[in-house]
PDB file of C-alpha atoms in Angstrom:
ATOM      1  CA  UNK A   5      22.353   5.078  57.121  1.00 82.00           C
ATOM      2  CA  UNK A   6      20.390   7.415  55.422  1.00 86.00           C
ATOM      3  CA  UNK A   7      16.967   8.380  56.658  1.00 92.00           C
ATOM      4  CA  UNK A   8      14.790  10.076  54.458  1.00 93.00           C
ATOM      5  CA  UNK A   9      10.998  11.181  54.794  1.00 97.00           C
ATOM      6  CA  UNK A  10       9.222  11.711  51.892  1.00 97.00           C
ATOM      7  CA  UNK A  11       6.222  13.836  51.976  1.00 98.00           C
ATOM      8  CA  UNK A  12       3.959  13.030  48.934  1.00 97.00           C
ATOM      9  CA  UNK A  13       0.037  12.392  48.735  1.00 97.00           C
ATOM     10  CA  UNK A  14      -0.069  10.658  45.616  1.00 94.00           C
ATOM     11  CA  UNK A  15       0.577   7.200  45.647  1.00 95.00           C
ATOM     12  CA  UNK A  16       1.722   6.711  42.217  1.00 89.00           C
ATOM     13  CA  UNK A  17       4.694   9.287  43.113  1.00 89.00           C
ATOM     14  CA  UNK A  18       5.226   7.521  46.094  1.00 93.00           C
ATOM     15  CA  UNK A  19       5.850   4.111  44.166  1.00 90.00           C
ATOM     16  CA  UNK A  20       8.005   5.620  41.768  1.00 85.00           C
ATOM     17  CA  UNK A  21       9.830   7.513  44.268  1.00 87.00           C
ATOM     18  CA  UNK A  22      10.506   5.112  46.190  1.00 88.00           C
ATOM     19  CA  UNK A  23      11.303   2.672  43.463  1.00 84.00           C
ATOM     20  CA  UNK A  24      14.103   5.282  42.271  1.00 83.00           C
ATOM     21  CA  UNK A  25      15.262   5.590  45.771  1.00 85.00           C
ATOM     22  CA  UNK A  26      16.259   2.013  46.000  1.00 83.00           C
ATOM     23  CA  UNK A  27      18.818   2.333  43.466  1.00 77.00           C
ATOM     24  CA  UNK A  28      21.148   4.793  45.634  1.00 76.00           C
ATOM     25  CA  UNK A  29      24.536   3.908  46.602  1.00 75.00           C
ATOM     26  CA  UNK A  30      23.913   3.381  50.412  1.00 76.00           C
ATOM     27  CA  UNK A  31      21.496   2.242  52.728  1.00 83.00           C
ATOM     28  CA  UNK A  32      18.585   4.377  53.651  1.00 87.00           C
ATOM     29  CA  UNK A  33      15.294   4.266  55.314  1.00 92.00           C
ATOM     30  CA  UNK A  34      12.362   5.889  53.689  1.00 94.00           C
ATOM     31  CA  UNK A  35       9.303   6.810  55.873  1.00 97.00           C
ATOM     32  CA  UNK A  36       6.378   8.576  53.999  1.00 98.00           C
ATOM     33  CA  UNK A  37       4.310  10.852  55.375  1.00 98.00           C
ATOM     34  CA  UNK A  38       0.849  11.896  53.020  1.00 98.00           C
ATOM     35  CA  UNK A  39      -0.533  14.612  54.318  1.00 98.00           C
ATOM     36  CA  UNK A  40       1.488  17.709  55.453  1.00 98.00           C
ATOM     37  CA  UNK A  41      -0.314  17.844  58.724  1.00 97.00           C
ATOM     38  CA  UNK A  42       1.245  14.037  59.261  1.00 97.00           C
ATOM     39  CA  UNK A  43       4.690  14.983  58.039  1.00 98.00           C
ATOM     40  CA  UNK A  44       4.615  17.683  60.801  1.00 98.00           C
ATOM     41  CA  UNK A  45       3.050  15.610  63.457  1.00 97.00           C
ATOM     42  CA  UNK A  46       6.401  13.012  62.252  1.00 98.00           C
ATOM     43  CA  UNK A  47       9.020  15.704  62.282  1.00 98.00           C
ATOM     44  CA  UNK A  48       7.435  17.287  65.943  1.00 97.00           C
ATOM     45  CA  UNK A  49       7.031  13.521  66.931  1.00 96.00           C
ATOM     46  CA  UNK A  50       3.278  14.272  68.091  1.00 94.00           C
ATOM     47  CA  UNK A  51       0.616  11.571  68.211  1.00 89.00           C
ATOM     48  CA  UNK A  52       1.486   7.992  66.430  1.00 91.00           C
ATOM     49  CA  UNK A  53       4.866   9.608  65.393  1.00 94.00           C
ATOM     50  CA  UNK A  54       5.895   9.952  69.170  1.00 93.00           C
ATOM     51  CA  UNK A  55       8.943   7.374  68.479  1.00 93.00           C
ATOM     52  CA  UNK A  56       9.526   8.343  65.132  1.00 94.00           C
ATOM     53  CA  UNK A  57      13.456   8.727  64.318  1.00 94.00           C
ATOM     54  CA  UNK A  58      14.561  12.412  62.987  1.00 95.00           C
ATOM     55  CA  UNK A  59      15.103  11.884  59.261  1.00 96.00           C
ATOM     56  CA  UNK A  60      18.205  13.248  57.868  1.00 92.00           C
ATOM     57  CA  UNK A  61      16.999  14.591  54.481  1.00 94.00           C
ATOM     58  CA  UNK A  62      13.145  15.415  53.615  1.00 97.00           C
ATOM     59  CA  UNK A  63      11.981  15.115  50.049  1.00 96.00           C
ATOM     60  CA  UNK A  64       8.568  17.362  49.918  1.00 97.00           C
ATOM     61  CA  UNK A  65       5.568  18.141  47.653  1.00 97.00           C
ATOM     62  CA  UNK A  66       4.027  21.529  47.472  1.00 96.00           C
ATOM     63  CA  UNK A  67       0.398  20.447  46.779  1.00 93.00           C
ATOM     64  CA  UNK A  68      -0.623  18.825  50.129  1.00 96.00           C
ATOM     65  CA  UNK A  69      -3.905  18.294  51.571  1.00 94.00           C
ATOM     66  CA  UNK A  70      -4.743  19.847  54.987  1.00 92.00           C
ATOM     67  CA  UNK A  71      -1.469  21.691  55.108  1.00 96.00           C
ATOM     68  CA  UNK A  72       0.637  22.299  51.944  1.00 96.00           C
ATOM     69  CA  UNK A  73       4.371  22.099  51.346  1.00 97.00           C
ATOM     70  CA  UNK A  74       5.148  25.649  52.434  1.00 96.00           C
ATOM     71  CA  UNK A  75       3.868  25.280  55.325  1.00 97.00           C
ATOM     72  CA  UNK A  76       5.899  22.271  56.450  1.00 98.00           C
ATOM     73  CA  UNK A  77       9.051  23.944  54.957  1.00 98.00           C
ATOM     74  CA  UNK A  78       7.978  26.706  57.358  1.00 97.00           C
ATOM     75  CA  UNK A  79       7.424  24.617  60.550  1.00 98.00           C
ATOM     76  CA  UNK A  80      11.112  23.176  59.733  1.00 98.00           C
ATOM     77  CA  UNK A  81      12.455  25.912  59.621  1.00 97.00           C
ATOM     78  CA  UNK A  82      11.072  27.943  62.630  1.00 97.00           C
ATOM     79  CA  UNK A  83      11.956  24.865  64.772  1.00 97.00           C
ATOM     80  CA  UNK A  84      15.387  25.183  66.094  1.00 95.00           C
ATOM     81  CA  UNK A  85      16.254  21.045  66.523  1.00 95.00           C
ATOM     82  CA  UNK A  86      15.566  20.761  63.002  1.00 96.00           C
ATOM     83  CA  UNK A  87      15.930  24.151  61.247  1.00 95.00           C
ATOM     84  CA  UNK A  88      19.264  23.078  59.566  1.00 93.00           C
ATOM     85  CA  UNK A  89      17.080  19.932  57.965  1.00 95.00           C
ATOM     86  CA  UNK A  90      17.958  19.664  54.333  1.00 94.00           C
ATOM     87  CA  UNK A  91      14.915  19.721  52.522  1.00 96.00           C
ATOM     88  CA  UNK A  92      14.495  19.433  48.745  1.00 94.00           C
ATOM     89  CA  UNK A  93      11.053  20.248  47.318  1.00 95.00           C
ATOM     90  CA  UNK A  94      10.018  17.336  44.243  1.00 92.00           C
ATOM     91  CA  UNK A  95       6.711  18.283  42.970  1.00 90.00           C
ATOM     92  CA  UNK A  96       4.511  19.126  40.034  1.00 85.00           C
ATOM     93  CA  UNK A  97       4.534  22.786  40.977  1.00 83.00           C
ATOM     94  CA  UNK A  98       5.900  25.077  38.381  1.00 81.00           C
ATOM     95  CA  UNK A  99       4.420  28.289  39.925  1.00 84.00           C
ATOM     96  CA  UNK A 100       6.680  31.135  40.308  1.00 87.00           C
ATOM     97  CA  UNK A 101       5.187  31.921  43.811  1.00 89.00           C
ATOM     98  CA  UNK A 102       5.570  28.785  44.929  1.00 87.00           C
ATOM     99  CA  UNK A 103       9.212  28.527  43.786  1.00 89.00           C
ATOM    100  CA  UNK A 104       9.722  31.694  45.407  1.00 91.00           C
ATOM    101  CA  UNK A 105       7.887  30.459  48.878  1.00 91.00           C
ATOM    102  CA  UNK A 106      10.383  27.693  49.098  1.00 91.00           C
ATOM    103  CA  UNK A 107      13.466  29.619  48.027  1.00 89.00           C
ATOM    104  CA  UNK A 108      12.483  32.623  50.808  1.00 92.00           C
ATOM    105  CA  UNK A 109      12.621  29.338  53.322  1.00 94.00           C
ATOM    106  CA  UNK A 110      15.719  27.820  52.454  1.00 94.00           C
ATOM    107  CA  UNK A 111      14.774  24.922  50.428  1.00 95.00           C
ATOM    108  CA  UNK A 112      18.039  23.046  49.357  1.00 92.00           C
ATOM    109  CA  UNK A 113      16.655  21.962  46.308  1.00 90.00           C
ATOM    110  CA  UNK A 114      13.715  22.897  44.074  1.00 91.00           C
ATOM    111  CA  UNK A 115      13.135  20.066  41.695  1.00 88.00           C
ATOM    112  CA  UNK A 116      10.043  19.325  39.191  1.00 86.00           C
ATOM    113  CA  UNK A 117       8.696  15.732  38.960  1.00 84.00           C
ATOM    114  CA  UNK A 118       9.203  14.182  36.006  1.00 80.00           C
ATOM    115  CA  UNK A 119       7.018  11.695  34.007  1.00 77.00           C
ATOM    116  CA  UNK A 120       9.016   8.882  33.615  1.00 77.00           C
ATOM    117  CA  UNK A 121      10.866   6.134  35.431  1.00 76.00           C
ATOM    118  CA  UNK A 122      14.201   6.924  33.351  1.00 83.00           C
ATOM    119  CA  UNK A 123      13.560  10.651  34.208  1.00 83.00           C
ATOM    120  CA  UNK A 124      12.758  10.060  38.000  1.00 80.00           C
ATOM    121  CA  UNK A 125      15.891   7.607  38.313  1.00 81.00           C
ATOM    122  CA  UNK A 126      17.844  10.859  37.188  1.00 85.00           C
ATOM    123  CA  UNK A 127      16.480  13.132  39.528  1.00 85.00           C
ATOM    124  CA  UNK A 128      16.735  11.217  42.736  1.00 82.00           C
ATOM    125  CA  UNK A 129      20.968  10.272  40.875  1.00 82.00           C
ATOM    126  CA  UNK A 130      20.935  14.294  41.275  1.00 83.00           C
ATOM    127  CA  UNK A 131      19.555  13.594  45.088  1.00 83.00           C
ATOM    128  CA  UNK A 132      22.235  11.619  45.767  1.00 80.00           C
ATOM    129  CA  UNK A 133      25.254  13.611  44.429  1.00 82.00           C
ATOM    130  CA  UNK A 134      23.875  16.964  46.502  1.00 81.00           C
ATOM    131  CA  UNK A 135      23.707  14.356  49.348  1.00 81.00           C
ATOM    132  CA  UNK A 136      26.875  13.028  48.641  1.00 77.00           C
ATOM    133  CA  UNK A 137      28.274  16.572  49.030  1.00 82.00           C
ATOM    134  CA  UNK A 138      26.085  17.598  51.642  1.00 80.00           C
ATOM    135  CA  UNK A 139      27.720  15.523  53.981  1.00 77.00           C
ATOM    136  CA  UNK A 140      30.824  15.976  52.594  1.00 76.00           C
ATOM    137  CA  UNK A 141      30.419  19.692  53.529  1.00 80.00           C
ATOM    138  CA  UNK A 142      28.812  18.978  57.065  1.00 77.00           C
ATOM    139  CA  UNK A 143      31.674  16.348  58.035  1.00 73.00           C
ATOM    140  CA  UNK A 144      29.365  13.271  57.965  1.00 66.00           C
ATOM    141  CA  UNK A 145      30.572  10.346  57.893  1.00 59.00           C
ATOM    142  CA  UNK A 146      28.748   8.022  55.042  1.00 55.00           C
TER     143      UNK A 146
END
């Protein structure tokens, strides 16, 4: 089973996130985190999140309140358990600095939202083949 976090403030991207999520190929659990300070409390498993499982892919937004994007790309990465995390950055975020942020960190994907259902649905169908060969390349079993 997949387990993905998704780390998104805006509820309307949530919804049609997660809406395009359910049409993978396999079965996943999505866990959403809104705030970056609450996707690191998940991913350290601080506070509320103290039983919270390790996701196995992270799908994050740049423009967070209290802490952005970057830094929770950042915090992954300096934290040896989950350093190797694949994370793939899906926000509205077209800035060059920002792109380059996320690129200096590893990001394993950098990929603009789009405005439509049909368009989302396309995206996360490009989520699923890098996951697809992800684990391919990593030996997991799917």
């Amino acid at each position: 089973m997949l387990r993905i976090l998704l780390v998104e403030d805006n509820e309307g991207d949530i919804l049609l996130t997660t809406e395009a999520l359910e049409n993978l190929h396999f079965e996943k659990e999505i866990d959403v985190a809104r705030t970056g300070k609450e996707a690191i409390e998940f991913l350290s498993k601080s506070g509320n999140y103290a039983e919270s499982p390790t996701p196995d892919l992270v799908l994050l937004d740049i423009n967070l309140p209290i802490k952005n994007g970057v830094e929770v790309l950042r915090f992954i990465r300096n934290q040896s358990e989950i350093s190797g995390l694949p994370v793939i950055i899906l926000t509205t975020s077209s800035s060059p600095t920002d792109k380059e942020a996320v690129n200096g960190l590893h990001a394993n994907m950098f990929i603009s939202k789009p405005l439509d259902m049909y368009e989302y649905e396309k995206i996360i169908a490009n989520i699923e083949e890098f996951w697809i060969e992800y684990t391919k390349q990593q030996g997991i079993p799917t």
